[in-house]
CSV table of C-alpha atoms in Angstrom, one decimal:
chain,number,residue,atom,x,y,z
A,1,UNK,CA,0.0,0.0,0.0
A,2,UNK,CA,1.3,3.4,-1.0
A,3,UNK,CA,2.3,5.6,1.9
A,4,UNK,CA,0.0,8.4,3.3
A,5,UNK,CA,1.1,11.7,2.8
A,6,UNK,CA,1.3,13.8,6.1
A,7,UNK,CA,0.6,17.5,6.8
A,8,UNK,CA,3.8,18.0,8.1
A,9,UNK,CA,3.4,20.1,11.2
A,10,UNK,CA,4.4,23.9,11.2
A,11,UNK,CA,4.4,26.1,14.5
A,12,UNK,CA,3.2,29.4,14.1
A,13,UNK,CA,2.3,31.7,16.6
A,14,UNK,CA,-1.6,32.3,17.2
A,15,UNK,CA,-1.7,35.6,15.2
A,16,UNK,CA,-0.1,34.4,12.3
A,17,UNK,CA,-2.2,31.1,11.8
A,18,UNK,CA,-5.4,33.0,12.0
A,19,UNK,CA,-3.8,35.4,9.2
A,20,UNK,CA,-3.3,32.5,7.4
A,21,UNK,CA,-6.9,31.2,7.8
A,22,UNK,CA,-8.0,34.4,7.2
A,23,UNK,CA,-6.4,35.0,4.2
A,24,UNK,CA,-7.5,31.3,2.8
A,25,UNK,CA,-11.0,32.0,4.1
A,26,UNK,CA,-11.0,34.7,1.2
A,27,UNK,CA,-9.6,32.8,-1.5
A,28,UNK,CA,-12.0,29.9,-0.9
A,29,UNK,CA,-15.0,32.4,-0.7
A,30,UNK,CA,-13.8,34.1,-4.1
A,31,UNK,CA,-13.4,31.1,-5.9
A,32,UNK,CA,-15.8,28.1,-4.3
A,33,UNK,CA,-18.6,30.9,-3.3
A,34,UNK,CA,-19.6,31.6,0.4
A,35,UNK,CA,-22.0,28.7,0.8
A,36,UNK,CA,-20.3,26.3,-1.1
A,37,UNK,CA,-17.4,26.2,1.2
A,38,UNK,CA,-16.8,23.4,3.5
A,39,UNK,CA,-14.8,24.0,6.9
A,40,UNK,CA,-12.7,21.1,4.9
A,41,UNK,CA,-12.1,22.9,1.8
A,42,UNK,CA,-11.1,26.3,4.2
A,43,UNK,CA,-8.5,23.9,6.6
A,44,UNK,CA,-7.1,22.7,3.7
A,45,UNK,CA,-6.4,26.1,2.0
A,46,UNK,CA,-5.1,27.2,5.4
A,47,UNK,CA,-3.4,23.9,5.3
A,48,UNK,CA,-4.3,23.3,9.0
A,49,UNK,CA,-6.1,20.7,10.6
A,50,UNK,CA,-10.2,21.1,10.5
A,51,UNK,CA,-9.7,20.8,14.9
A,52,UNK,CA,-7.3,23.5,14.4
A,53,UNK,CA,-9.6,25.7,12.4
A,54,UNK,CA,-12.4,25.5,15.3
A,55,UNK,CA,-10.0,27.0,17.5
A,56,UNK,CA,-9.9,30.1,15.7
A,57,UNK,CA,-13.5,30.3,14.4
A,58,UNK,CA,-17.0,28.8,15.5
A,59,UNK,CA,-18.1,28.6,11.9
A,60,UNK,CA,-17.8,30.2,8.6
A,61,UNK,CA,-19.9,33.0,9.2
A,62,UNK,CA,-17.1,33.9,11.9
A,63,UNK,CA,-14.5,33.9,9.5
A,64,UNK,CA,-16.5,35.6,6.9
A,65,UNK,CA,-17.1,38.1,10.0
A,66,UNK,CA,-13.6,38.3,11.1
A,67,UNK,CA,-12.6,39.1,7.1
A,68,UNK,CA,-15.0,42.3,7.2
A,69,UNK,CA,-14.4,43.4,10.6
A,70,UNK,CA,-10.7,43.6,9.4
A,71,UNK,CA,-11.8,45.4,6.8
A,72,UNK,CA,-13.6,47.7,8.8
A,73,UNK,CA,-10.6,48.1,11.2
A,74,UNK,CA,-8.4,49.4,8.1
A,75,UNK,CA,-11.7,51.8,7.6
A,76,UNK,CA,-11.9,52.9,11.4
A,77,UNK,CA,-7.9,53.3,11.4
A,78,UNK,CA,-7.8,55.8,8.7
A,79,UNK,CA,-11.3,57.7,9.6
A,80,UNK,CA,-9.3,57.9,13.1
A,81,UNK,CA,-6.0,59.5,11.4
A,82,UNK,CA,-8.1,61.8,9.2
A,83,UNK,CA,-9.8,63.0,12.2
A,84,UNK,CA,-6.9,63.5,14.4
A,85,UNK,CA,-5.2,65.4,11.7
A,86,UNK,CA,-7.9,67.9,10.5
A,87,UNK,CA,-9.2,70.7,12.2
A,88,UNK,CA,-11.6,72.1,9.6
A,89,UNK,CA,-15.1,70.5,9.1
A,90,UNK,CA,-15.8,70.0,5.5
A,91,UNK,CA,-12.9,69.2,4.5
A,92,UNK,CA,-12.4,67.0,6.6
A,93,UNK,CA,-16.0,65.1,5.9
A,94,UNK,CA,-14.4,65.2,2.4
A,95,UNK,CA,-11.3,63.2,2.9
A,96,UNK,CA,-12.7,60.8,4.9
A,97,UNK,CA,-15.7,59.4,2.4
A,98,UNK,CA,-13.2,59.8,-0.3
A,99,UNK,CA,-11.2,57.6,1.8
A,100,UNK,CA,-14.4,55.2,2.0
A,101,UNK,CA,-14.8,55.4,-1.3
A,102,UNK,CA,-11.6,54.6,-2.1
A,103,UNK,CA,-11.4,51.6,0.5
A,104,UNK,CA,-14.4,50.0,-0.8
A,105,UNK,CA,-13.2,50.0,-4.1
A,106,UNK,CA,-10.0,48.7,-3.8
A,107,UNK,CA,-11.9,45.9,-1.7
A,108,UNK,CA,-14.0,44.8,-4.3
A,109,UNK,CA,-13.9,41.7,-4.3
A,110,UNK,CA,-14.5,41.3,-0.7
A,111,UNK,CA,-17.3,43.1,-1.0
A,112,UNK,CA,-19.1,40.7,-3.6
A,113,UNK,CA,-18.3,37.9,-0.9
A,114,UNK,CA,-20.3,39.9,1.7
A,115,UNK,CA,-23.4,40.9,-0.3
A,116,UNK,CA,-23.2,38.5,-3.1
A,117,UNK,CA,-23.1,34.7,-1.0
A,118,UNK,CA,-23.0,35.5,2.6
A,119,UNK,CA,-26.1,34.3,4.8
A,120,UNK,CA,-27.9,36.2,7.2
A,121,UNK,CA,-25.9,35.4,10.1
A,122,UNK,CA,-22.8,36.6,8.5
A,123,UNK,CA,-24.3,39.7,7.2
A,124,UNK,CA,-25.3,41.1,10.6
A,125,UNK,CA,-22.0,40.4,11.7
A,126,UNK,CA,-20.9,42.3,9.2
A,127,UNK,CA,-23.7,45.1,9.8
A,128,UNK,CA,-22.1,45.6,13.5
A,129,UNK,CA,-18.5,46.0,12.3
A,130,UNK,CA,-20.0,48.9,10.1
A,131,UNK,CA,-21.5,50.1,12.8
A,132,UNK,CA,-18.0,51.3,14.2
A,133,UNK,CA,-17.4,53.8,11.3
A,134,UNK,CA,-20.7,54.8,11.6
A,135,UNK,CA,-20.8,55.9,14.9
A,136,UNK,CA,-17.5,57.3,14.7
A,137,UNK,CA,-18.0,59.8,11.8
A,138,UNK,CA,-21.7,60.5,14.0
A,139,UNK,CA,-19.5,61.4,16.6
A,140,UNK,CA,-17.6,63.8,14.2
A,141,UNK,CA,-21.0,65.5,12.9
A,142,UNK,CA,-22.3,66.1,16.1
A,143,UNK,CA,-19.3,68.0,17.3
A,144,UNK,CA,-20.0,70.1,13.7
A,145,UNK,CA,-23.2,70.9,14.4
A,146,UNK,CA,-22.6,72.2,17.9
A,147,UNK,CA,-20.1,74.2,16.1
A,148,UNK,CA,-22.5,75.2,13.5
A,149,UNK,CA,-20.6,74.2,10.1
A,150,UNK,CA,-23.7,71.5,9.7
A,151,UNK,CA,-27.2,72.7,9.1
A,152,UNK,CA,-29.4,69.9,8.9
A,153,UNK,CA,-32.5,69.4,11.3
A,154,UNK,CA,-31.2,66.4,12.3
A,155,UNK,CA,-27.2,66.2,11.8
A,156,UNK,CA,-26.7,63.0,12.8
A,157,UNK,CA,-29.7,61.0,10.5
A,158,UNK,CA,-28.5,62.6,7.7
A,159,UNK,CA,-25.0,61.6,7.7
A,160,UNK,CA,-26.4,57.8,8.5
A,161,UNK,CA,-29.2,58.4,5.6
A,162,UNK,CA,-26.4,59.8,3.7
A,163,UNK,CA,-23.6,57.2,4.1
A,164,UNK,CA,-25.9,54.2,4.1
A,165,UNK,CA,-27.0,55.8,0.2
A,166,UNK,CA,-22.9,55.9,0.0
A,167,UNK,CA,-22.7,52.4,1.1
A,168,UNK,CA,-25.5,51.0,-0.8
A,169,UNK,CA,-24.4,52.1,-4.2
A,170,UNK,CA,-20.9,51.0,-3.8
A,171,UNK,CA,-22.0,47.6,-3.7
A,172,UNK,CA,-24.5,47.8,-6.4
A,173,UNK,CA,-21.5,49.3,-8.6
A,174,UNK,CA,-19.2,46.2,-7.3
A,175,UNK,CA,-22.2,43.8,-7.3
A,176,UNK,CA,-21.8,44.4,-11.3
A,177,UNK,CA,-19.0,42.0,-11.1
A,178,UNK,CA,-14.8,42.9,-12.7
A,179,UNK,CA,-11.5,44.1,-11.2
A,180,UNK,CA,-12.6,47.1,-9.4
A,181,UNK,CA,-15.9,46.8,-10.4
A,182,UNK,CA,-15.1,49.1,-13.4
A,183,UNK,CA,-15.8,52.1,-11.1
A,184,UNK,CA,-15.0,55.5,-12.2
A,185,UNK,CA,-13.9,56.3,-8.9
A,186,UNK,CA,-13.3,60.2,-8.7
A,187,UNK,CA,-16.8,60.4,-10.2
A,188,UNK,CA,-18.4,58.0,-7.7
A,189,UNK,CA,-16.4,60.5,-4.9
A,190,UNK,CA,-18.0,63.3,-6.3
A,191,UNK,CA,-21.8,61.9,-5.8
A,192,UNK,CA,-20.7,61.0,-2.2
A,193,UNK,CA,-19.7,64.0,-1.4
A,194,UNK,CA,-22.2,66.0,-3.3
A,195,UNK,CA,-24.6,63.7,-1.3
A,196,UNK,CA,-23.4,64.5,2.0
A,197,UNK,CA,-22.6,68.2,1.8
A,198,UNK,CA,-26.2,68.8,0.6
A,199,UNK,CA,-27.6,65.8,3.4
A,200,UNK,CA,-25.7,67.9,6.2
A,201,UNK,CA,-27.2,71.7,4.7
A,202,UNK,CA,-24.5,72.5,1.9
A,203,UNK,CA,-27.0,73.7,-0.4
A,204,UNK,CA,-24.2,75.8,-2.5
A,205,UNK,CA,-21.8,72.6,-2.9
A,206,UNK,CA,-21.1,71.8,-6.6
A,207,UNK,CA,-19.6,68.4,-7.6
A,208,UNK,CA,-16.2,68.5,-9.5
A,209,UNK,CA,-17.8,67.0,-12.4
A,210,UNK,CA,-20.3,69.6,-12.7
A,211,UNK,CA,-17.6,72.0,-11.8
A,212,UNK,CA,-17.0,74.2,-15.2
């Protein structure tokens, strides 16, 4: 009987297997689908043990989870920088949904993952990692009404209306499928922004591409 091939055993410290489950957990999800996946297939591509996956995540959903909560950790990093670094309200609304805008896009294919295949379960996981950004930049708003550079009756339902509109057409755009999506980026910035400045009572803002 021909031998049987062994995993042969590599120690890793805890943070780097679960990068490197993390990272197969995409690859398997971008090429086998979300609910096609077996724990199996996702231990294999991690080349781990199917035991040794369960000690990192409960299920699937968790790993799809913990891929968008990174995501959103990379999102909440730079909303935090922007924020630290800018003193002037607009402008600094500005940079960071072009930053979102930006993010998302260069996270495509992620993003078809989430909306396209995922399950319920997995998408509210996802829907409270969001939630961090959210109430970060409502956080932000507030402070810019009290100082009275936002206008809107109600500054902080705006911005969520406004970045939810934001959100949602960023994955209809990626939903379409292709590298990138095909998104004209600096054009999809200017509708966010446009959308916000006139959500939060910018009623004079012009777009750059309607700029003449």
């Amino acid at each position: 009987m021909p031998a049987t091939t062994r995993r042969k055993r590599v120690t890793k410290s805890p943070d780097d297997r679960r990068d490197d489950i993390l990272r197969a957990g995409q690859r398997v999800f971008g090429t086998t689908g979300f609910e096609r996946a077996t724990i199996s297939e996702l231990a294999d591509a991690a080349e781990i043990g199917k035991g040794t996956f369960y000690l990192y995540f409960a299920s699937k959903d968790h790993l799809l989870g913990a891929l968008w909560e990174r995501y959103v950790d990379a999102i909440v990093s730079t909303t935090q920088e922007i924020l630290d670094e800018s003193d002037d309200w607009w402008p600094t609304i500005d940079r960071v949904m072009s930053a979102l805008v930006g993010h998302a896009v260069e996270n495509a294919e992620l993003h078809r993952i989430v909306y396209g295949s995922a399950n319920a379960r997995a998408l509210e996981l996802c829907r409270q990692a969001d939630q961090r950004v959210i109430d970060l930049m409502c956080e932000f708003v507030e402070q810019g009404t009290d100082a009275g550079a936002f206008q809107a009756g109600d500054t902080r339902a705006a911005f969520r209306m406004a970045y939810h509109a934001a959100d949602g057409l960023l994955d209809d755009l990626i939903g379409q499928g292709g590298e990138g999506a095909g998104i004209e980026e600096r054009r999809v910035v200017a509708m966010v922004l446009e959308l916000v400045h006139r959500a939060l009572g910018d009623h004079q803002y012009r777009p750059e591409f309607a700029r003449g």
